[in-house]
Amino acid sequence: MNKQEMKDKAFDIRCSIIKSIANCGSGHLGGAMSIVELLTYLYYEEMNIDPKNPTKKDRDKFVCSKGHAGPALYSVLADLEYFPIEWLNTLNMGGTRLPSHCDMNKTPGIDFTTGSLGQGISAAVGLALAQKLNKFNSYTYVLIGDGESQEGQVWEAAETANQWELDNLIAFTDFNKQQLDGYVKDILNLNKLKERWESFGWFVQQIDGHDFNQIEGAIRNAKETKGMPSMIILDTIKSKGYIPGENILENHHIKLSISDGEKAIEELKRREGRI
Amino acid sequence: MEIAMRDAWGNALVEKGKTHPELVVLDADVSGSTKSILFQKEFPSRFFNCGVAEANMVGTAAGLASAGFRPVVNAFAIFLALKGTDQIRNAIAYNNLPVIIAGAYGGLSDSYDGASHQSIADIAIMRAIPNLKVIVPSDSNQAEQALEYALKQESPVYIRLNRNPMPEIEKSEEFIKEKAIKMIDGNDITIISNGITASFALEASKELEEKGYSVELINSPFVKPLDEETILKSIRKTKKVITIEEHNIIGGFSSAVSESIVKNNVCCKFKAIGVEDTFTQTGDYKELLSFYGISKENIVNQALKILN
């Protein structure tokens, strides 16, 4: 997939997320929209996965530790035919297989259940360790939120991954600078986030999380770095692509009607020059 | 011969490690206490010291289990129950991953480290988590049997261990069938022990027999699933029951039994012996147990009150 095709795919995924959350009436739209480029690059370009064989033992794994971003992942997995695309219309409804937070028991293609913040990165440490023990030449990718990084467990996992030299563990921070109650800097500031991860013994890069070239380069660098885990801090915009939610304070959990969603998609098309 | 349960546990891990290559052991910087260090010496590449970071250890074990390994996480019972609860619930139990959670130094057995280290709330916490089976072995044999049982499960198991040597009770294969063990048949009163209280209950039963009472003595290592059939059959017969546990009487084994009694409309006299909802003190282990009423003498006294 070339970079233009990736951009087109990211656009489609964004439209799909807006539609599925609008169909539900509300959802964690902000933190889902900010990770679209990352998911697009990982799932369509980077990861060794087979949607027809989602439990293949030596596959690469992805843990969405910020589990509330599930709707973004569901749109990708549906597009890759892990499950019927119609499931997206059941998002977060009673009896759905696509709950608001990622659930490996319910959704094909989800590699680990998340929801309680801070836990996914520990599970990812276990998954990466298992890949090493099994002598698989595979990677575990994990995405944490910036608000999530306030959890102590994240730093327990950080020191452990360094101690065990898990260079097959590539983590990302969705650094969109906003959390549920407001701006991260106003609530519990992540001072010197890059230096903090470096001090825990990780190879750290900070990039534009919406730029495919930078994502590609950072993952390449991470894979070339041996003996230590990698953290790629993604500078992102919360709600990126759902324009009414961009640059506003309360964009963690957004209410929107189906017509709101349709209007937002038209607005996004205009901004991206697609009409 | 009395063997400290922790030594038996460490040796059992080593034995099972020989036949279970998928068995991996994690500890939170207390391997010398939990005796998982014995496994480390034998299988260093399958042992992971996670440092003083219980939450991450439990989450890491969940990841390993989802990739096909059989992790055993070891730490002090109270720290697993309180610092690892969220991870035990959401990462392990919700996903029904077959992790063996070994809570060392259960009850008052870390007697000289005081209330911060003594574990009298772990059973209440663990039994309220769906998918999680809860076992409190009574002696070293049962600790070994519990490991064997847990390795055969496709779901997580919490095994609450004790630090110290305790008298061995007669080994029974009923245990690994998730059954309570009938130790003595009788008609006047049912006494049900859980964990290391089994030997006290046995001594008390003998004393009550000498006083002319017919005691039905049951040992129930399982808190969940509870062998309601055996327990309720006995209570229906004797209409009097005493439970003994090394735990707060709120939420633990006695609560499980009393819930079962009420749920099944069984009418009986009931007395729960255990820690009476108080933070416990530091001191000599057996003196502490006795101070909190977990003793042969208190069982006899309480039984006589119910019987008369």
Coordinates of C-alpha atoms in Angstrom, one line a residue:
Chain A
M1 CA 0.0 0.0 0.0
N2 CA 1.5 3.4 -1.0
K3 CA 1.1 6.4 1.2
Q4 CA -1.8 7.8 -0.8
E5 CA -3.6 4.5 -0.5
M6 CA -2.9 4.6 3.3
K7 CA -4.4 8.1 3.5
D8 CA -7.5 6.9 1.6
K9 CA -7.8 3.9 3.9
A10 CA -7.5 6.1 7.0
F11 CA -10.2 8.3 5.6
D12 CA -12.5 5.3 5.1
I13 CA -11.8 4.1 8.6
R14 CA -12.6 7.5 10.0
C15 CA -15.9 7.5 8.2
S16 CA -16.6 4.0 9.4
I17 CA -15.9 5.0 13.1
I18 CA -18.1 8.1 12.9
K19 CA -20.9 6.0 11.4
S20 CA -20.8 3.2 13.9
I21 CA -20.6 5.6 16.9
A22 CA -23.4 7.8 15.4
N23 CA -25.5 4.7 14.9
C24 CA -25.1 4.0 18.6
G25 CA -25.7 7.6 19.6
S26 CA -22.5 8.3 21.5
G27 CA -19.1 6.8 22.2
H28 CA -15.4 7.4 22.8
L29 CA -14.9 9.1 19.5
G30 CA -12.1 11.4 20.5
G31 CA -9.6 8.8 21.4
A32 CA -10.6 6.5 18.5
M33 CA -10.1 9.1 15.8
S34 CA -6.6 10.1 17.1
I35 CA -5.1 6.6 16.4
V36 CA -6.4 5.9 12.9
E37 CA -3.1 6.4 11.1
L38 CA -1.3 4.1 13.5
L39 CA -3.9 1.3 13.2
T40 CA -4.0 1.7 9.4
Y41 CA -0.2 1.4 9.1
L42 CA 0.0 -1.5 11.5
Y43 CA -2.8 -3.6 10.2
Y44 CA -2.5 -2.9 6.5
E45 CA 1.3 -2.6 6.1
E46 CA 3.3 -3.8 9.1
M47 CA 1.9 -6.6 11.1
N48 CA 2.3 -10.3 10.3
I49 CA -1.4 -11.3 10.6
D50 CA -3.9 -13.4 8.7
P51 CA -7.5 -12.4 9.1
K52 CA -8.5 -15.9 7.9
N53 CA -6.5 -17.4 10.7
P54 CA -6.8 -14.9 13.6
T55 CA -5.4 -17.2 16.2
K56 CA -2.2 -18.2 14.3
K57 CA 0.3 -18.7 17.1
D58 CA 3.3 -16.9 15.7
R59 CA 1.4 -13.9 14.5
D60 CA 2.2 -10.4 15.6
K61 CA -0.1 -9.1 18.3
F62 CA -1.6 -5.8 19.0
V63 CA -2.9 -4.8 22.5
C64 CA -5.1 -1.7 22.6
S65 CA -4.4 -0.9 26.2
K66 CA -6.5 2.2 26.0
G67 CA -9.4 -0.1 25.5
H68 CA -12.0 2.6 25.0
A69 CA -10.6 3.1 21.5
G70 CA -12.1 -0.2 20.5
P71 CA -14.4 1.3 17.9
A72 CA -11.4 2.4 15.9
L73 CA -10.0 -1.1 15.9
Y74 CA -13.4 -2.6 15.1
S75 CA -13.6 -0.6 11.9
V76 CA -10.2 -1.8 10.9
L77 CA -11.0 -5.5 11.8
A78 CA -14.3 -5.4 10.0
D79 CA -12.7 -3.9 6.9
L80 CA -10.1 -6.8 7.0
E81 CA -13.0 -9.2 7.3
Y82 CA -12.3 -10.6 10.7
F83 CA -16.1 -10.4 11.1
P84 CA -19.1 -9.2 9.1
I85 CA -19.1 -5.5 8.5
E86 CA -22.7 -5.4 9.7
W87 CA -21.5 -6.0 13.2
L88 CA -20.4 -2.3 13.2
N89 CA -24.1 -1.3 13.4
T90 CA -24.4 -3.2 16.7
L91 CA -21.6 -1.2 18.4
N92 CA -22.1 -1.2 22.2
M93 CA -25.7 -2.3 22.0
G94 CA -27.2 -5.1 24.1
G95 CA -25.8 -8.5 23.1
T96 CA -23.2 -7.0 20.7
R97 CA -19.9 -8.6 20.0
L98 CA -18.4 -5.2 19.7
P99 CA -18.5 -3.7 23.2
S100 CA -17.2 -0.2 24.0
H101 CA -13.9 -1.7 25.3
C102 CA -11.8 -4.3 23.5
D103 CA -12.8 -7.9 24.4
M104 CA -10.9 -10.9 23.2
N105 CA -13.8 -13.1 24.4
K106 CA -16.3 -11.5 22.0
T107 CA -14.5 -10.1 19.0
P108 CA -12.4 -12.0 16.5
G109 CA -9.0 -10.3 16.0
I110 CA -8.8 -8.7 19.4
D111 CA -5.5 -10.0 20.9
F112 CA -6.2 -9.0 24.5
T113 CA -9.1 -7.7 26.6
T114 CA -8.7 -4.2 27.9
G115 CA -10.8 -1.6 29.6
S116 CA -9.2 -1.1 33.0
L117 CA -6.5 1.3 32.2
G118 CA -2.9 0.3 32.7
Q119 CA -3.4 -3.4 32.3
G120 CA -2.9 -3.8 28.6
I121 CA 0.8 -3.0 28.7
S122 CA 1.4 -5.7 31.3
A123 CA -0.4 -8.2 29.2
A124 CA 1.7 -7.1 26.3
V125 CA 4.8 -7.7 28.3
G126 CA 3.6 -11.3 28.9
L127 CA 2.7 -11.7 25.2
A128 CA 6.2 -10.4 24.1
L129 CA 7.9 -12.7 26.7
A130 CA 5.8 -15.6 25.4
Q131 CA 7.0 -14.9 21.8
K132 CA 10.6 -14.9 23.0
L133 CA 10.1 -18.2 25.0
N134 CA 8.5 -19.7 21.9
K135 CA 11.4 -18.4 19.8
F136 CA 8.9 -16.8 17.4
N137 CA 10.3 -14.0 15.2
S138 CA 7.2 -11.9 15.9
Y139 CA 6.4 -8.6 17.6
T140 CA 3.9 -7.4 20.2
Y141 CA 2.6 -3.9 19.7
V142 CA 0.8 -2.0 22.4
L143 CA -0.9 1.3 22.4
I144 CA -1.4 3.3 25.7
G145 CA -3.1 6.6 26.2
D146 CA -1.5 9.7 27.6
G147 CA -4.1 9.8 30.4
E148 CA -3.5 6.1 30.9
S149 CA 0.2 6.8 31.5
Q150 CA -0.8 8.2 34.9
E151 CA -1.5 4.7 36.1
G152 CA 1.3 3.2 38.2
Q153 CA 1.0 -0.2 36.5
V154 CA 2.3 1.3 33.2
W155 CA 5.6 2.1 34.9
E156 CA 5.8 -1.3 36.5
A157 CA 5.5 -2.8 33.1
A158 CA 8.0 -0.3 31.7
E159 CA 10.8 -1.3 34.1
T160 CA 10.0 -5.0 33.6
A161 CA 10.2 -4.9 29.8
N162 CA 13.5 -3.2 30.1
Q163 CA 14.8 -5.7 32.6
W164 CA 13.9 -8.6 30.3
E165 CA 15.2 -6.8 27.2
L166 CA 12.0 -7.2 25.3
D167 CA 13.1 -5.7 22.0
N168 CA 10.1 -7.4 20.3
L169 CA 7.8 -5.1 22.3
I170 CA 6.9 -1.9 20.5
A171 CA 4.7 0.5 22.4
F172 CA 3.0 3.7 21.3
T173 CA 1.6 6.5 23.4
D174 CA -1.4 8.3 21.9
F175 CA -0.2 11.7 23.1
N176 CA -3.3 13.7 22.1
K177 CA -2.9 15.9 25.3
Q178 CA -6.4 15.4 26.4
Q179 CA -8.1 13.0 28.9
L180 CA -11.6 12.6 30.1
D181 CA -11.8 15.5 32.5
G182 CA -9.8 17.9 30.3
Y183 CA -6.2 18.7 29.2
V184 CA -3.5 16.4 30.6
K185 CA -1.3 19.4 31.5
D186 CA -4.1 20.7 33.8
I187 CA -4.9 17.4 35.5
L188 CA -1.7 15.4 36.0
N189 CA 0.9 16.7 33.7
L190 CA 3.2 14.1 32.0
N191 CA 6.3 16.0 32.5
K192 CA 9.2 15.1 30.2
L193 CA 7.3 12.1 28.8
K194 CA 10.1 11.2 26.3
E195 CA 12.8 11.5 28.9
R196 CA 10.7 9.6 31.4
W197 CA 10.6 6.5 29.1
E198 CA 14.2 6.9 28.2
S199 CA 15.1 6.9 31.9
F200 CA 13.2 3.6 32.2
G201 CA 15.6 2.2 29.6
W202 CA 13.4 2.3 26.5
F203 CA 14.4 3.4 23.0
V204 CA 12.1 6.4 22.6
Q205 CA 11.1 8.3 19.5
Q206 CA 8.5 11.1 19.3
I207 CA 6.8 11.7 16.0
D208 CA 3.7 13.2 14.3
G209 CA 1.2 10.4 14.8
H210 CA -0.8 11.4 11.8
D211 CA 2.2 11.1 9.3
F212 CA 2.6 7.7 7.7
N213 CA 6.2 8.4 6.7
Q214 CA 7.1 9.1 10.3
I215 CA 5.3 6.1 11.6
E216 CA 7.0 3.8 9.1
G217 CA 10.4 5.2 9.9
A218 CA 9.9 5.0 13.7
I219 CA 8.8 1.4 13.5
R220 CA 11.8 0.6 11.3
N221 CA 14.1 2.2 13.8
A222 CA 12.5 0.4 16.7
K223 CA 13.0 -3.0 15.0
E224 CA 16.6 -2.2 14.3
T225 CA 17.1 -1.4 18.0
K226 CA 18.1 -4.6 19.9
G227 CA 18.2 -5.3 23.6
M228 CA 15.6 -2.9 24.7
P229 CA 11.9 -2.2 24.2
S230 CA 10.7 0.7 22.1
M231 CA 8.3 3.6 22.9
I232 CA 7.0 5.7 20.0
I233 CA 5.2 8.8 21.3
L234 CA 2.6 9.9 18.8
D235 CA 1.8 13.5 18.8
T236 CA -1.8 13.4 17.8
I237 CA -5.0 15.4 17.8
K238 CA -7.9 14.1 19.8
S239 CA -11.0 13.6 17.6
K240 CA -8.9 14.1 14.5
G241 CA -11.2 13.9 11.5
Y242 CA -14.4 14.4 13.5
I243 CA -14.1 18.1 13.1
P244 CA -16.8 19.2 15.5
G245 CA -14.8 17.4 18.2
E246 CA -11.4 18.8 17.4
N247 CA -10.0 21.4 19.7
I248 CA -12.8 21.4 22.2
L249 CA -12.5 20.5 25.9
E250 CA -15.1 17.8 26.1
N251 CA -14.2 15.4 23.3
H252 CA -13.6 12.1 25.2
H253 CA -17.1 10.7 25.0
I254 CA -19.2 12.4 22.4
K255 CA -22.9 12.3 21.7
L256 CA -23.8 12.5 18.0
S257 CA -26.9 11.6 15.9
I258 CA -26.8 9.8 12.6
S259 CA -27.3 13.1 10.8
D260 CA -24.5 14.7 12.9
G261 CA -22.3 11.9 11.6
E262 CA -23.4 12.4 8.0
K263 CA -22.7 16.1 8.3
A264 CA -19.3 15.5 9.9
I265 CA -18.3 13.1 7.1
E266 CA -19.2 15.7 4.5
E267 CA -17.2 18.3 6.4
L268 CA -14.2 15.9 6.5
K269 CA -14.5 15.2 2.8
R270 CA -14.4 18.9 2.0
R271 CA -11.4 19.4 4.3
E272 CA -9.5 16.6 2.7
G273 CA -10.5 17.8 -0.8
R274 CA -12.4 14.6 -1.6
I275 CA -15.4 16.5 -3.0
Chain B
M1 CA 6.3 -35.7 59.5
E2 CA 5.2 -32.1 59.4
I3 CA 6.4 -30.2 56.4
A4 CA 5.9 -26.4 56.1
M5 CA 3.3 -25.9 53.4
R6 CA 5.6 -23.4 51.6
D7 CA 8.3 -26.0 51.3
A8 CA 5.9 -28.5 50.0
W9 CA 4.6 -26.0 47.5
G10 CA 8.1 -25.1 46.2
N11 CA 8.9 -28.8 45.8
A12 CA 5.6 -29.5 44.0
L13 CA 6.3 -26.7 41.5
V14 CA 9.7 -28.4 40.7
E15 CA 8.1 -31.8 40.3
K16 CA 5.3 -30.5 38.0
G17 CA 7.9 -28.4 36.1
K18 CA 9.5 -31.7 35.0
T19 CA 6.4 -32.9 33.3
H20 CA 4.8 -29.6 32.3
P21 CA 7.1 -27.7 29.9
E22 CA 4.4 -25.0 29.6
L23 CA 4.6 -24.3 33.4
V24 CA 6.3 -20.9 34.1
V25 CA 6.6 -19.4 37.5
L26 CA 6.5 -15.7 38.5
D27 CA 7.3 -14.2 41.8
A28 CA 7.3 -10.7 43.2
D29 CA 10.6 -10.6 45.0
V30 CA 9.5 -13.0 47.7
S31 CA 10.7 -16.3 46.1
G32 CA 12.8 -17.1 49.2
S33 CA 9.6 -16.9 51.2
T34 CA 7.1 -18.5 48.9
K35 CA 9.7 -21.1 48.0
S36 CA 9.2 -20.6 44.3
I37 CA 13.0 -20.1 44.4
L38 CA 13.2 -23.9 44.3
F39 CA 11.7 -23.8 40.8
Q40 CA 14.1 -21.0 39.8
K41 CA 17.1 -23.2 40.8
E42 CA 15.8 -26.1 38.7
F43 CA 14.3 -24.1 35.7
P44 CA 15.9 -20.7 35.6
S45 CA 14.7 -20.0 32.1
R46 CA 11.1 -20.5 33.1
F47 CA 11.2 -18.4 36.2
F48 CA 10.6 -14.7 36.2
N49 CA 11.2 -12.5 39.2
C50 CA 8.9 -9.5 38.6
G51 CA 10.2 -7.4 41.4
V52 CA 7.9 -5.7 43.9
A53 CA 5.3 -5.0 41.3
E54 CA 2.4 -7.4 41.9
A55 CA -0.1 -5.7 39.5
N56 CA 2.3 -6.0 36.6
M57 CA 3.2 -9.6 37.5
V58 CA -0.4 -10.7 37.4
G59 CA -1.0 -8.9 34.1
T60 CA 2.1 -10.4 32.6
A61 CA 0.9 -13.8 33.7
A62 CA -2.4 -13.2 31.9
G63 CA -0.5 -12.4 28.7
L64 CA 1.6 -15.5 29.0
A65 CA -1.5 -17.7 29.6
S66 CA -3.2 -16.2 26.6
A67 CA -0.2 -17.4 24.6
G68 CA -0.5 -20.9 25.8
F69 CA 1.8 -21.0 28.9
R70 CA 0.6 -22.1 32.4
P71 CA 1.9 -19.4 34.7
V72 CA 1.9 -19.7 38.5
V73 CA 2.1 -16.3 40.2
N74 CA 3.5 -16.3 43.7
A75 CA 3.4 -13.5 46.3
F76 CA 2.0 -12.9 49.7
A77 CA -1.7 -13.6 49.7
I78 CA -2.8 -10.2 51.0
F79 CA -0.7 -8.4 48.4
L80 CA -2.1 -10.5 45.5
A81 CA -5.6 -10.0 46.8
L82 CA -5.3 -6.3 47.3
K83 CA -2.6 -5.1 44.8
G84 CA -3.4 -7.5 42.1
T85 CA -7.2 -7.6 42.3
D86 CA -8.0 -5.5 39.3
Q87 CA -5.6 -7.6 37.2
I88 CA -6.8 -10.9 38.6
R89 CA -10.4 -9.9 37.9
N90 CA -10.1 -8.2 34.5
A91 CA -7.0 -9.7 32.9
I92 CA -7.2 -13.3 34.2
A93 CA -10.7 -14.2 35.4
Y94 CA -12.7 -12.3 32.9
N95 CA -10.8 -14.0 30.1
N96 CA -10.9 -17.3 31.9
L97 CA -7.2 -17.7 31.5
P98 CA -5.7 -20.7 33.4
V99 CA -3.4 -18.9 35.7
I100 CA -2.6 -20.4 39.1
I101 CA -2.6 -17.7 41.7
A102 CA -0.7 -18.8 44.7
G103 CA -1.2 -16.7 47.8
A104 CA 1.5 -17.4 50.2
Y105 CA 1.6 -16.6 54.0
G106 CA -2.2 -16.8 54.1
G107 CA -4.2 -16.1 57.2
L108 CA -2.2 -15.2 60.2
S109 CA 0.8 -17.3 59.2
D110 CA 3.0 -14.3 58.6
S111 CA 2.5 -13.8 62.3
Y112 CA 5.5 -11.6 63.2
D113 CA 4.8 -9.1 60.3
G114 CA 1.6 -7.9 61.7
A115 CA -1.7 -6.7 60.2
S116 CA -0.2 -5.3 57.0
H117 CA 1.0 -8.8 56.0
Q118 CA -1.6 -11.0 57.6
S119 CA -4.3 -12.1 55.1
I120 CA -7.8 -12.3 56.4
A121 CA -9.6 -10.7 53.5
D122 CA -8.2 -12.6 50.5
I123 CA -10.9 -15.3 50.4
A124 CA -13.7 -12.8 50.5
I125 CA -12.2 -11.0 47.5
M126 CA -11.3 -14.0 45.5
R127 CA -14.6 -15.8 45.9
A128 CA -16.5 -12.8 44.6
I129 CA -14.7 -13.0 41.2
P130 CA -16.5 -15.1 38.6
N131 CA -14.6 -18.0 36.9
L132 CA -12.1 -18.1 39.7
K133 CA -11.9 -21.3 41.8
V134 CA -10.8 -20.9 45.4
I135 CA -8.9 -23.5 47.4
V136 CA -7.4 -23.3 50.9
P137 CA -5.3 -26.4 51.5
S138 CA -5.2 -27.9 55.0
D139 CA -1.7 -29.3 54.9
S140 CA 1.2 -30.0 52.6
N141 CA -0.5 -33.0 50.9
Q142 CA -3.4 -30.8 50.0
A143 CA -1.1 -28.1 48.7
E144 CA 0.4 -30.6 46.3
Q145 CA -3.0 -31.9 45.3
A146 CA -4.2 -28.3 44.8
L147 CA -1.4 -27.7 42.3
E148 CA -2.2 -31.0 40.5
Y149 CA -5.8 -30.1 40.4
A150 CA -5.2 -26.6 39.1
L151 CA -3.0 -27.8 36.3
K152 CA -5.9 -29.8 35.0
Q153 CA -8.2 -26.9 34.8
E154 CA -8.9 -24.6 31.9
S155 CA -9.8 -21.8 34.2
P156 CA -7.9 -19.8 36.9
V157 CA -7.5 -21.1 40.4
Y158 CA -6.6 -19.3 43.6
I159 CA -4.7 -21.4 46.1
R160 CA -4.2 -19.9 49.5
L161 CA -1.2 -21.3 51.2
N162 CA 0.2 -21.2 54.7
R163 CA 3.8 -20.5 55.8
N164 CA 4.2 -22.9 58.6
P165 CA 4.3 -26.6 59.4
M166 CA 1.0 -28.1 60.4
P167 CA -0.1 -31.6 61.4
E168 CA -1.0 -33.7 58.3
I169 CA -4.5 -35.0 58.0
E170 CA -5.3 -38.2 56.2
K171 CA -4.9 -37.8 52.5
S172 CA -8.0 -38.1 50.4
E173 CA -8.6 -38.3 46.7
E174 CA -12.1 -36.8 47.2
F175 CA -10.5 -33.4 47.3
I176 CA -9.4 -33.2 43.7
K177 CA -12.9 -34.2 42.7
E178 CA -14.0 -30.8 44.2
K179 CA -15.5 -32.7 47.1
A180 CA -15.5 -32.0 50.8
I181 CA -13.8 -34.7 52.8
K182 CA -15.8 -36.5 55.5
M183 CA -13.3 -37.3 58.2
I184 CA -15.6 -38.6 60.9
D185 CA -19.2 -39.8 60.7
G186 CA -21.5 -38.5 63.5
N187 CA -25.0 -37.4 64.3
D188 CA -25.0 -34.6 67.0
I189 CA -23.1 -31.7 65.3
T190 CA -21.3 -30.9 62.1
I191 CA -17.9 -29.3 62.3
I192 CA -16.4 -28.1 59.0
S193 CA -12.9 -27.0 58.8
N194 CA -11.2 -25.0 56.1
G195 CA -7.4 -24.7 55.7
I196 CA -5.0 -25.3 58.5
T197 CA -7.9 -25.4 61.0
A198 CA -8.4 -29.1 60.0
S199 CA -6.1 -30.5 62.7
F200 CA -7.7 -28.3 65.4
A201 CA -11.1 -29.5 64.4
L202 CA -10.0 -33.1 64.5
E203 CA -8.6 -32.7 68.0
A204 CA -11.8 -30.9 69.1
S205 CA -13.9 -33.7 67.6
K206 CA -12.0 -36.3 69.6
E207 CA -12.5 -34.3 72.8
L208 CA -16.2 -34.0 72.1
E209 CA -16.5 -37.7 71.4
E210 CA -14.9 -38.3 74.8
K211 CA -17.6 -36.1 76.3
G212 CA -20.2 -38.4 74.7
Y213 CA -21.1 -36.4 71.6
S214 CA -21.2 -37.8 68.1
V215 CA -19.4 -35.3 65.8
E216 CA -19.6 -35.3 62.0
L217 CA -16.3 -33.9 61.0
I218 CA -15.8 -32.5 57.5
N219 CA -12.8 -30.8 55.9
S220 CA -13.5 -28.5 52.9
P221 CA -10.5 -27.2 51.2
F222 CA -12.7 -25.8 48.4
V223 CA -14.4 -22.5 49.1
K224 CA -15.5 -22.3 45.5
P225 CA -17.0 -24.4 44.2
L226 CA -18.4 -25.5 47.5
D227 CA -19.4 -29.1 47.9
E228 CA -23.0 -28.2 49.0
E229 CA -24.2 -31.8 48.6
T230 CA -21.9 -33.2 51.3
I231 CA -22.1 -30.2 53.6
L232 CA -25.9 -29.7 53.5
K233 CA -26.6 -33.4 53.8
S234 CA -24.6 -33.4 57.1
I235 CA -26.3 -30.2 58.4
R236 CA -29.7 -31.6 57.6
K237 CA -28.9 -34.6 59.7
T238 CA -27.3 -32.8 62.7
K239 CA -29.1 -29.5 62.5
K240 CA -26.1 -27.9 64.2
V241 CA -22.9 -26.6 62.4
I242 CA -19.7 -25.0 63.3
T243 CA -17.3 -23.6 60.6
I244 CA -13.7 -22.8 61.3
E245 CA -11.5 -20.7 59.1
E246 CA -8.3 -18.6 59.2
H247 CA -10.0 -15.5 57.9
N248 CA -12.4 -12.8 58.8
I249 CA -15.8 -14.3 59.4
I250 CA -17.1 -11.8 56.9
G251 CA -17.0 -13.0 53.4
G252 CA -14.9 -16.1 53.6
F253 CA -15.6 -19.8 54.1
S254 CA -18.3 -19.4 56.8
S255 CA -20.1 -16.9 54.6
A256 CA -20.0 -19.4 51.7
V257 CA -21.5 -22.1 53.9
S258 CA -24.1 -19.8 55.5
E259 CA -25.2 -18.6 52.0
S260 CA -25.6 -22.2 51.0
I261 CA -27.7 -23.0 54.1
V262 CA -30.0 -20.0 53.6
K263 CA -30.3 -20.5 49.8
N264 CA -31.4 -24.1 50.4
N265 CA -33.8 -23.4 53.2
V266 CA -31.9 -25.5 55.7
C267 CA -32.8 -24.9 59.3
C268 CA -29.9 -25.2 61.8
K269 CA -27.9 -23.7 64.6
F270 CA -24.8 -22.0 63.2
K271 CA -21.6 -20.7 64.6
A272 CA -18.7 -19.3 62.5
I273 CA -15.3 -19.4 64.1
G274 CA -12.7 -17.1 62.6
V275 CA -11.3 -13.6 63.1
E276 CA -14.2 -11.5 64.4
D277 CA -13.8 -8.6 62.0
T278 CA -10.8 -7.0 63.5
F279 CA -7.3 -6.2 62.4
T280 CA -4.9 -8.7 63.8
Q281 CA -1.8 -8.3 65.9
T282 CA 1.8 -9.4 65.6
G283 CA 3.1 -12.3 67.6
D284 CA 3.7 -16.0 67.9
Y285 CA 1.6 -17.9 65.3
K286 CA -0.1 -20.4 67.5
E287 CA -0.7 -17.9 70.2
L288 CA -2.3 -15.5 67.7
L289 CA -4.6 -18.3 66.3
S290 CA -5.6 -19.1 69.9
F291 CA -6.2 -15.4 70.7
Y292 CA -8.6 -15.1 67.8
G293 CA -10.4 -18.2 68.7
I294 CA -9.0 -20.5 66.1
S295 CA -8.2 -23.3 68.4
K296 CA -9.3 -26.7 69.6
E297 CA -10.4 -25.2 72.9
N298 CA -12.7 -22.7 71.3
I299 CA -14.2 -25.2 68.9
V300 CA -15.0 -27.4 71.9
N301 CA -16.5 -24.5 73.8
Q302 CA -18.6 -23.3 70.9
A303 CA -19.8 -26.8 70.2
L304 CA -20.8 -27.4 73.8
K305 CA -22.8 -24.1 73.7
I306 CA -24.7 -25.2 70.6
L307 CA -25.1 -28.8 71.9
N308 CA -26.6 -27.7 75.2

